[in-house]
Structure formats: C-alpha cells, structure tokens
Coordinates of C-alpha atoms and ligand atoms in Angstrom, one line a residue:
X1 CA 22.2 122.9 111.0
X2 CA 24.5 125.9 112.8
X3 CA 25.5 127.4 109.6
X4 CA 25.2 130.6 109.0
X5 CA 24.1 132.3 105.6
X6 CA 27.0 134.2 104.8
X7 CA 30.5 134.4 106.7
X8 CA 33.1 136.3 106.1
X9 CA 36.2 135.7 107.5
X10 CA 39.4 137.7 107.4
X11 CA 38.8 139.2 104.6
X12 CA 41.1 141.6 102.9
X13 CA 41.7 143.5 99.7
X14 CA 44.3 145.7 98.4
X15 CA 44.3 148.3 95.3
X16 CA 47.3 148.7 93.9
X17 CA 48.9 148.5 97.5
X18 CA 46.7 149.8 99.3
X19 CA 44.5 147.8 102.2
X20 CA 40.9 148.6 101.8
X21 CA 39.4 145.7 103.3
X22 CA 41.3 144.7 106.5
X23 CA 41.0 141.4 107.5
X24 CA 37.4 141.7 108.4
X25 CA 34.9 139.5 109.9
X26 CA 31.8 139.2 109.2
X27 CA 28.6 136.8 109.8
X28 CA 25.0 136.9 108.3
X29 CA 22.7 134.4 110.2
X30 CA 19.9 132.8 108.5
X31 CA 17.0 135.0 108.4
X32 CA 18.5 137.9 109.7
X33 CA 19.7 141.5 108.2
X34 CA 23.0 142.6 109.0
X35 CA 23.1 146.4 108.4
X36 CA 27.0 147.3 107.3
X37 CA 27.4 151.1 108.0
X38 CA 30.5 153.7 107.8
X39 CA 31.7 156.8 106.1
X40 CA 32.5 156.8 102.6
X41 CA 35.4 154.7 101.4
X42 CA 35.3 153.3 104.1
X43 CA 34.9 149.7 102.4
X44 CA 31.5 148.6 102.3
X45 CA 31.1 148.2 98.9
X46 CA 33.7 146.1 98.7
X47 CA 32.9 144.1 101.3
X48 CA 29.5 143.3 99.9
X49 CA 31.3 142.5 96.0
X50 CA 33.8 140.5 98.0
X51 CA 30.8 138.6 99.6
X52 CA 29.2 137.9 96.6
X53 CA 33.1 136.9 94.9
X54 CA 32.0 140.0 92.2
X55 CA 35.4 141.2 93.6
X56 CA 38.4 138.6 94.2
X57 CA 39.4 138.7 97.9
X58 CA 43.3 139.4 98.4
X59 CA 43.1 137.2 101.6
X60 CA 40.3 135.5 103.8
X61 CA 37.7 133.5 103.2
X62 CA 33.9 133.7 102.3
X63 CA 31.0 130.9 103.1
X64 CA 27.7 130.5 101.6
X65 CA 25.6 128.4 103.5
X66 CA 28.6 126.7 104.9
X67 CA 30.5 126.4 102.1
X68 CA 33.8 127.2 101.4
X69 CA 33.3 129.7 98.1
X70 CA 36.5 131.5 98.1
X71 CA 38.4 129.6 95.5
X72 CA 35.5 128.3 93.2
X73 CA 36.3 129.1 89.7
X74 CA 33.5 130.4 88.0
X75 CA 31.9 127.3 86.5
X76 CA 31.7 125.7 89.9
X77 CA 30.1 129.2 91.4
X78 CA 27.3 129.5 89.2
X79 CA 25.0 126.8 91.6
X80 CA 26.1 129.7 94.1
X81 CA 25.4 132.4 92.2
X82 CA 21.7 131.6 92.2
X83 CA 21.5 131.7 95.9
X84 CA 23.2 135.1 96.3
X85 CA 21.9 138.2 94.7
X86 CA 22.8 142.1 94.7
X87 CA 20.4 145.3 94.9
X88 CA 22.7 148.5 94.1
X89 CA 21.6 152.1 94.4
X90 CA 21.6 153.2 90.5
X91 CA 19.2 150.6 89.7
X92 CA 18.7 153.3 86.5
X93 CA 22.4 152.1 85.2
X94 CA 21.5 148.5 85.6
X95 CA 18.7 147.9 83.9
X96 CA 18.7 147.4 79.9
X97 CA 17.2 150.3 78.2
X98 CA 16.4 148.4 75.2
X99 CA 14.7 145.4 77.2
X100 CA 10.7 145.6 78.4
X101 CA 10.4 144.9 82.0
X102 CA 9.5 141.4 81.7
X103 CA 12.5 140.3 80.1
X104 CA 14.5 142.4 83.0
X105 CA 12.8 140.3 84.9
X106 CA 12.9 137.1 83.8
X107 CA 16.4 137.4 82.0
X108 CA 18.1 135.5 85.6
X109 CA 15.7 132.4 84.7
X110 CA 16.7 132.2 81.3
X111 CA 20.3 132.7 81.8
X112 CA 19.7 129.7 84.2
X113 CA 17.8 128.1 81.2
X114 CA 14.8 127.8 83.7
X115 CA 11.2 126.5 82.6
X116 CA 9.9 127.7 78.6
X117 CA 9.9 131.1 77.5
X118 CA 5.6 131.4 78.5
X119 CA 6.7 129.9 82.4
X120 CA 9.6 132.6 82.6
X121 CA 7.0 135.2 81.3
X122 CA 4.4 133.9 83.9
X123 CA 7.2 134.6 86.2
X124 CA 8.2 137.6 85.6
X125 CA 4.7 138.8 86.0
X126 CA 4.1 137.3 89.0
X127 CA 7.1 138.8 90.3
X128 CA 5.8 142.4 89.4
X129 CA 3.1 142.0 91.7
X130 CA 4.8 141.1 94.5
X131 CA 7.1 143.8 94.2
X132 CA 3.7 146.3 94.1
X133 CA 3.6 146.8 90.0
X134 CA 1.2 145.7 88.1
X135 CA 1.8 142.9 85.7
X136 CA 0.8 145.3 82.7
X137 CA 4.3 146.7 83.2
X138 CA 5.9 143.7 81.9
X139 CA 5.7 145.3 78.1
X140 CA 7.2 149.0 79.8
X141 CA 10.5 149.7 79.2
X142 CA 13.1 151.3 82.0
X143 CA 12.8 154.7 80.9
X144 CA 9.0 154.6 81.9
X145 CA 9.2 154.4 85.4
X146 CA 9.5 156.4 88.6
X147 CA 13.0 155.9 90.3
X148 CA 11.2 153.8 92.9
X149 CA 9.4 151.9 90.5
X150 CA 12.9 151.1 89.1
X151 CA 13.7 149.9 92.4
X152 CA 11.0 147.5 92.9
X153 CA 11.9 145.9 89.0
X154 CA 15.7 145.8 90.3
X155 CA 14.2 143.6 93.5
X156 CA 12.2 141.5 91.7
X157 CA 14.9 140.7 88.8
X158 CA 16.9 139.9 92.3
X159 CA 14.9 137.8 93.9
X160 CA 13.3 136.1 91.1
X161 CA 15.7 132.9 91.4
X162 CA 14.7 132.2 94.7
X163 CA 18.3 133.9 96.7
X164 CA 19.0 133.1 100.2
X165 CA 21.7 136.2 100.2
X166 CA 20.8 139.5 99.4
X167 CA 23.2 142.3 99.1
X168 CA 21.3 145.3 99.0
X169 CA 23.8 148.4 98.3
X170 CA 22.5 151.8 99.5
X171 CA 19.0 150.5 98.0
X172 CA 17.2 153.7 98.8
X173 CA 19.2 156.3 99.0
X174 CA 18.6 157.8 95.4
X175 CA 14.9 157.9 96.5
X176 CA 12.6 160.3 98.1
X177 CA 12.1 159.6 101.9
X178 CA 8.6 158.5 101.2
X179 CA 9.5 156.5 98.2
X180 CA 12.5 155.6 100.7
X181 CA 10.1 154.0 102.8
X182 CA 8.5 151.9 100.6
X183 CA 11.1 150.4 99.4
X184 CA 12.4 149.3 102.8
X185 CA 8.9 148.0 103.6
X186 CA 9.4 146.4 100.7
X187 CA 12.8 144.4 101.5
X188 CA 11.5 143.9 104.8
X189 CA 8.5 142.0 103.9
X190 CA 10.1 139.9 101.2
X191 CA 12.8 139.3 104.1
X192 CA 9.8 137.8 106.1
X193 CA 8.1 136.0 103.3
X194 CA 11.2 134.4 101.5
X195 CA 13.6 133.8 104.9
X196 CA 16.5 135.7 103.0
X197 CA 19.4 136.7 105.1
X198 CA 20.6 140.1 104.1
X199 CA 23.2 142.2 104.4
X200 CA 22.0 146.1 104.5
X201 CA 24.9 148.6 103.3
X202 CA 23.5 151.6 104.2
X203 CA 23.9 155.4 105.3
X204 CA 20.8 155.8 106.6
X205 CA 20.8 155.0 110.4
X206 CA 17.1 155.2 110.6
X207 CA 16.4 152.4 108.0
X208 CA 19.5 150.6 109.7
X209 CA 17.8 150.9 113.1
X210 CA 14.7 149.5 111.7
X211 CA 15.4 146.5 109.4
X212 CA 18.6 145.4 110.9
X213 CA 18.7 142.5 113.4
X214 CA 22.8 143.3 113.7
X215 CA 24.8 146.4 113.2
X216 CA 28.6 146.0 111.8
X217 CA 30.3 149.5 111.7
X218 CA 33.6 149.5 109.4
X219 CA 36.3 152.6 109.6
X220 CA 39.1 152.6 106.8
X221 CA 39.0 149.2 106.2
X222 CA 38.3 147.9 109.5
X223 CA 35.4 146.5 111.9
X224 CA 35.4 148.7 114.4
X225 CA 32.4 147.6 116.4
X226 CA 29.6 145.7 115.6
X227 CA 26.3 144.0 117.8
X228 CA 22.7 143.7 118.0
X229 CA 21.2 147.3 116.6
X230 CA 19.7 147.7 120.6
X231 CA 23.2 147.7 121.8
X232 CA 24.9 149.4 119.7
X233 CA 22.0 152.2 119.5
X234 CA 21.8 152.3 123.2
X235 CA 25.3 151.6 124.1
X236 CA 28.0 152.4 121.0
X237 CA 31.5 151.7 122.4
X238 CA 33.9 152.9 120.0
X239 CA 34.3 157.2 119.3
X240 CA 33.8 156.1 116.0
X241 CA 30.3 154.7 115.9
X242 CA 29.7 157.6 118.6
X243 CA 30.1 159.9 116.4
X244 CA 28.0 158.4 113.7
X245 CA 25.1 158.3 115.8
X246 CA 25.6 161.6 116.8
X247 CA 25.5 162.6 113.5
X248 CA 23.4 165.9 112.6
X249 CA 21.5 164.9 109.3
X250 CA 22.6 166.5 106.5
X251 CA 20.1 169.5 105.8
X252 CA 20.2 168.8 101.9
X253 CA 17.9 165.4 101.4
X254 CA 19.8 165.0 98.2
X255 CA 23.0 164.9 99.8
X256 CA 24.0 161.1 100.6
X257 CA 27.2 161.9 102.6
X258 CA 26.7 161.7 106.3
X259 CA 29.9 164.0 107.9
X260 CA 31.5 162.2 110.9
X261 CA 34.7 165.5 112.4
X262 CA 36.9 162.7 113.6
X263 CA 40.5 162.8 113.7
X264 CA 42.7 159.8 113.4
X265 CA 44.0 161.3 116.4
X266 CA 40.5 161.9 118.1
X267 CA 39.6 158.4 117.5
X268 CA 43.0 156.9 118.5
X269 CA 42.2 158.6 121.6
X270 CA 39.0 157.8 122.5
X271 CA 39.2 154.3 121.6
X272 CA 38.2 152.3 124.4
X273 CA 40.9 150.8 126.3
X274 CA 40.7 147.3 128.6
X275 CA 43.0 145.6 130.6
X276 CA 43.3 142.1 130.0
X277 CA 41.2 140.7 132.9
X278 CA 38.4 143.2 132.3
X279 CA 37.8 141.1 129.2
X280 CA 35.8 138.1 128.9
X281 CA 38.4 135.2 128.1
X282 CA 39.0 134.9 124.6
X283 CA 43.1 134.6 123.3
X284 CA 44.2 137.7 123.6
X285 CA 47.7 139.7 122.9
X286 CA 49.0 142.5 124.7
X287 CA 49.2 145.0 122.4
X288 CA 48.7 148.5 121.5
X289 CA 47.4 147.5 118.3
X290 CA 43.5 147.6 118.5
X291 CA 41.6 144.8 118.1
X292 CA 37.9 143.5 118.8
X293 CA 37.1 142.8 122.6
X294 CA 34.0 141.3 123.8
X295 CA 31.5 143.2 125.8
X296 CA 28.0 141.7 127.5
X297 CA 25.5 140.7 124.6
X298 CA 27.3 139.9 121.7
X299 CA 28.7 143.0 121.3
X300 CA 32.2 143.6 120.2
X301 CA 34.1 146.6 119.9
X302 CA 37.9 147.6 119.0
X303 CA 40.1 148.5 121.9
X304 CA 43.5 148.6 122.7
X305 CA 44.2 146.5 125.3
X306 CA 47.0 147.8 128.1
X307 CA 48.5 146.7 131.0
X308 CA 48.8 143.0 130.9
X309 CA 50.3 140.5 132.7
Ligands
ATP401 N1 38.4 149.2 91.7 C1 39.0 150.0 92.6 N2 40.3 150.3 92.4 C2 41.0 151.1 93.3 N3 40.5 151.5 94.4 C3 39.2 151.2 94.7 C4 38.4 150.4 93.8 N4 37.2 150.3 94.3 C5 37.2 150.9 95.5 N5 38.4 151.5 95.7 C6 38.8 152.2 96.9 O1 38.6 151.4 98.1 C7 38.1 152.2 99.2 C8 36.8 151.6 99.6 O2 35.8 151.8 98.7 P1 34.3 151.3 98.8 O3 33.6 151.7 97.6 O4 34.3 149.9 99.2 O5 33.8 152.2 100.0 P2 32.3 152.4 100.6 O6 32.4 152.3 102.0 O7 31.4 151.6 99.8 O8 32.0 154.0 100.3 P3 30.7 154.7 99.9 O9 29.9 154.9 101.2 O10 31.1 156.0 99.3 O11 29.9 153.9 98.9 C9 38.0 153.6 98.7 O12 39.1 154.3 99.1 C10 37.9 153.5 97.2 O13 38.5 154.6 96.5
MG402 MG1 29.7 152.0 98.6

C-alpha cells in the first residue's frame, strides 16, 4: 500500500478575497514528520486546519490515508476524525477549566461512546503515564499544572483514540527551552511507538532539524521549497529559506517571532532561475511565473524558469 498518510493537493483558501493558502502541495508519508516552517502569516495554520477539514478548503483536495476527505459532510468525517488529531500551542485555552484531568482525557472516548465509563477511566490513566504524569493527576484540574504539564495532558487527550495524523501547531513554543525539550522528546517517542505521521508547524529550526524527516517552507501562501531536512539544511535553494536559516535567534526567549529582512523585491531577485533543459523532465511552462522545479534528492524549490525553447 503506496498511500501516503496525509496529502494535500492544491490547496487554497481565500479570506474575504484574499489568497492565503495558494494552491499548495503537500504530502505526509506514513511514519514520517513533515516539519511546515515560515514567517508569520505566512499560512501554516491554515494549512494544518485545512488538513484536518477544521477549516473548509476554497479549492484542492485533502487525503487521509488515501481517501478522498475533501467533500465529506460531517457525519461521514467523524470515522476520519478519529484518525486525525491536533496539538496547538495554548494548550491553557483548550483545556476545560471546570473538568479534572481524567475526564480531559478521556472525554475523545466518550464522545466516540468507546468502552464504560471505568474502561475510559482506566484509559485516561494509562494515558497519563505515557505522557510522563502520574495517574494521581487524573482527579487535578487544569489550573494545577505547569505549562508543560499542560502540554503532555493536551498530547495524551490527542492521542488517546489511537490517531495516525497528528497536527502539532507550534507545540512548544509557549515553553521553556528545557521544558521545550521534553515535550519534543516526548512527540518524538510517541512518533516511534504509535507509527503516527505528523506534521510539525514550527518556528523553531532546531526542533525542525531534529524531529523532521521533511522540511516544507511556505512564503505568503506559497511552497517555496521543501525536501529532506539534510538537504534543505545543507543545501537551501530559494533566498527565502536562506534567509530563514540564516536567521539570528531572537535574543528575547519569550519572543516567538523569528525576523527574516526580505524584500519582495530581494526575494524576486534571488529566486533561483533554470532554463528548461537544466531541469529534470517533468511538464513544464515557460514562464516568468515561479513555480517548483526539481533538484537531485527529492528536493524541490520555486524558480522562474527562462529561456526556453
Ligand atoms: N479566520 C480568518 N479570517 C481572515 N483572515 C485570516 C483568518 N485566519 C487567518 N487569516 C489570515 O491568513 C493569513 C495566514 O494566517 P495563518 O494563521 O495561517 O499564518 P501562520 O503561518 O500560521 O502564522 P503564525 O506563524 O503567526 O502562526 C494571515 O494573513 C492571517 O491574518
Ligand atoms: Mg500559525
């Protein structure tokens, strides 16, 4: 079986007229984390909701496990919905305040109207443990935990109905680095365990060069280049993803805004340009209009293409 866990493919979406999403691409292969990276607004977000149909797509088409999602209505999702799951940064703001942990945890079963109320408990406790808490916190409430702690309930209540997708959205970047790394050792060792396929929307390009099996780097809207983290660590293409990598941290750990100085203008003219027979064959216009060429590995990157015959 060739199919991959999540595909994405040209995907758009408008607000109030305006593209945000451009017709992108975008493939998760079984077992693998696709990191999704790019400056603010630049359409990650909702990318990931798109993925997950928790945003309509204006155009394109999304696949879970082969299937054709796009168009489900919601009664005919919710076999799908089990499979795919969401981690967001404010775990704070999604938990229930007036709920103990355990029924955060369990709720997803229930709502499922999975096993009795003592097998969902069970569950949920079970759960906490592998997520590093103790099952004693099943009878804490929210407000009683650490903001990593938080985080690992947020996981569990995730995970807890078996998913095969996981969209984790900026999962640690409300945390301490060294809270920050437990969390990713976290979501990399319930990658291993479980098989899940994930896709990694982060700003954090040490976290991304560590978890990610494949890097997709999105600029207003747009793929601009994406490939296996080596490559496009070793070998970025496009100004853009460049510029990224050549990043300075931002002094102020609280900050989550990495600053890329680019110019349409700078970008426009740095973009890599090919002439037709430099590229591997694939169909091909001749246009000024950028679009994504292959390069050696698996590796694309946007590039106007000039000169052809
Ligand atoms: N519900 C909405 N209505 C109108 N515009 C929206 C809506 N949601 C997002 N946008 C706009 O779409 C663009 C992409 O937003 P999105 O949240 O996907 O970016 P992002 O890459 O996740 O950014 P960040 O890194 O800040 O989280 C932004 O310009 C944003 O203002
Ligand atoms: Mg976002």
């Amino acid at each position: 079986m060739s199919e991959h866990a999540l595909e994405l493919s040209q995907i758009s979406k408008e607000f109030g007229g305006r593209t945000v999403v451009d017709r992108v691409n975008l493939v998760v292969p079984k077992n693998q984390v696709v990191a999704l990276v790019g400056e603010s607004g630049s359409g990650k977000t909702t990318t990931g909701l798109m993925a997950l149909r928790l945003i309509e797509p204006s155009a394109g088409r999304i696949l879970l496990g082969g299937h054709d999602i796009t168009s489900l209505r919601q009664r005919d999702l919710k076999p799908f919905r089990r499979q795919m799951q969401v981690v967001f940064q404010d775990s704070y703001a999604s938990l229930d305040p007036m709920m103990t942990l355990g029924e955060i945890i369990a709720e997803p079963l229930a709502i499922h109207a999975i096993g009795t109320a003592s097998e969902r408990r069970d569950r949920a406790r079970d759960w906490l443990q592998r997520v590093g808490l103790d099952g004693s916190y099943a009878t804490r409430y929210p407000h009683e935990l650490s903001g990593g702690q938080r985080q690992r309930v947020s996981v569990a209540r995730a995970l807890i109905l078996g998913a095969s997708v996981l969209v984790a959205d900026e999962p640690t970047s409300a945390l301490d680095v060294s809270v920050k790394a437990q969390i990713v050792n976290l979501l990399q060792g319930l990658q291993a365990d479980m098989g899940l396929s994930m896709l990694f929307i982060s700003h954090d390009l040490s976290v991304v060069r560590s978890l990610a099996d494949q890097v997709v780097v999105m600029l207003r809207g747009r793929v601009v280049e994406r490939g296996p983290t080596d490559r496009i660590f070793a070998n970025a293409h496009h100004p853009y993803t460049r510029a990224l990598l050549d990043a300075v941290p931002v002094i102020d750990p609280t900050a989550r805004r990495r600053r890329t100085f680019l110019t349409a203008e700078e970008i426009n003219a740095n973009t890599p340009r090919f002439r037709p027979e430099d590229i591997e064959p694939q169909p091909l216009v001749d246009t000024a209009d950028p679009q994504l060429v292959a390069l050696a590995g698996s590796h694309f990157v946007e590039a106007i293409v000039t000169g052809g015959r």
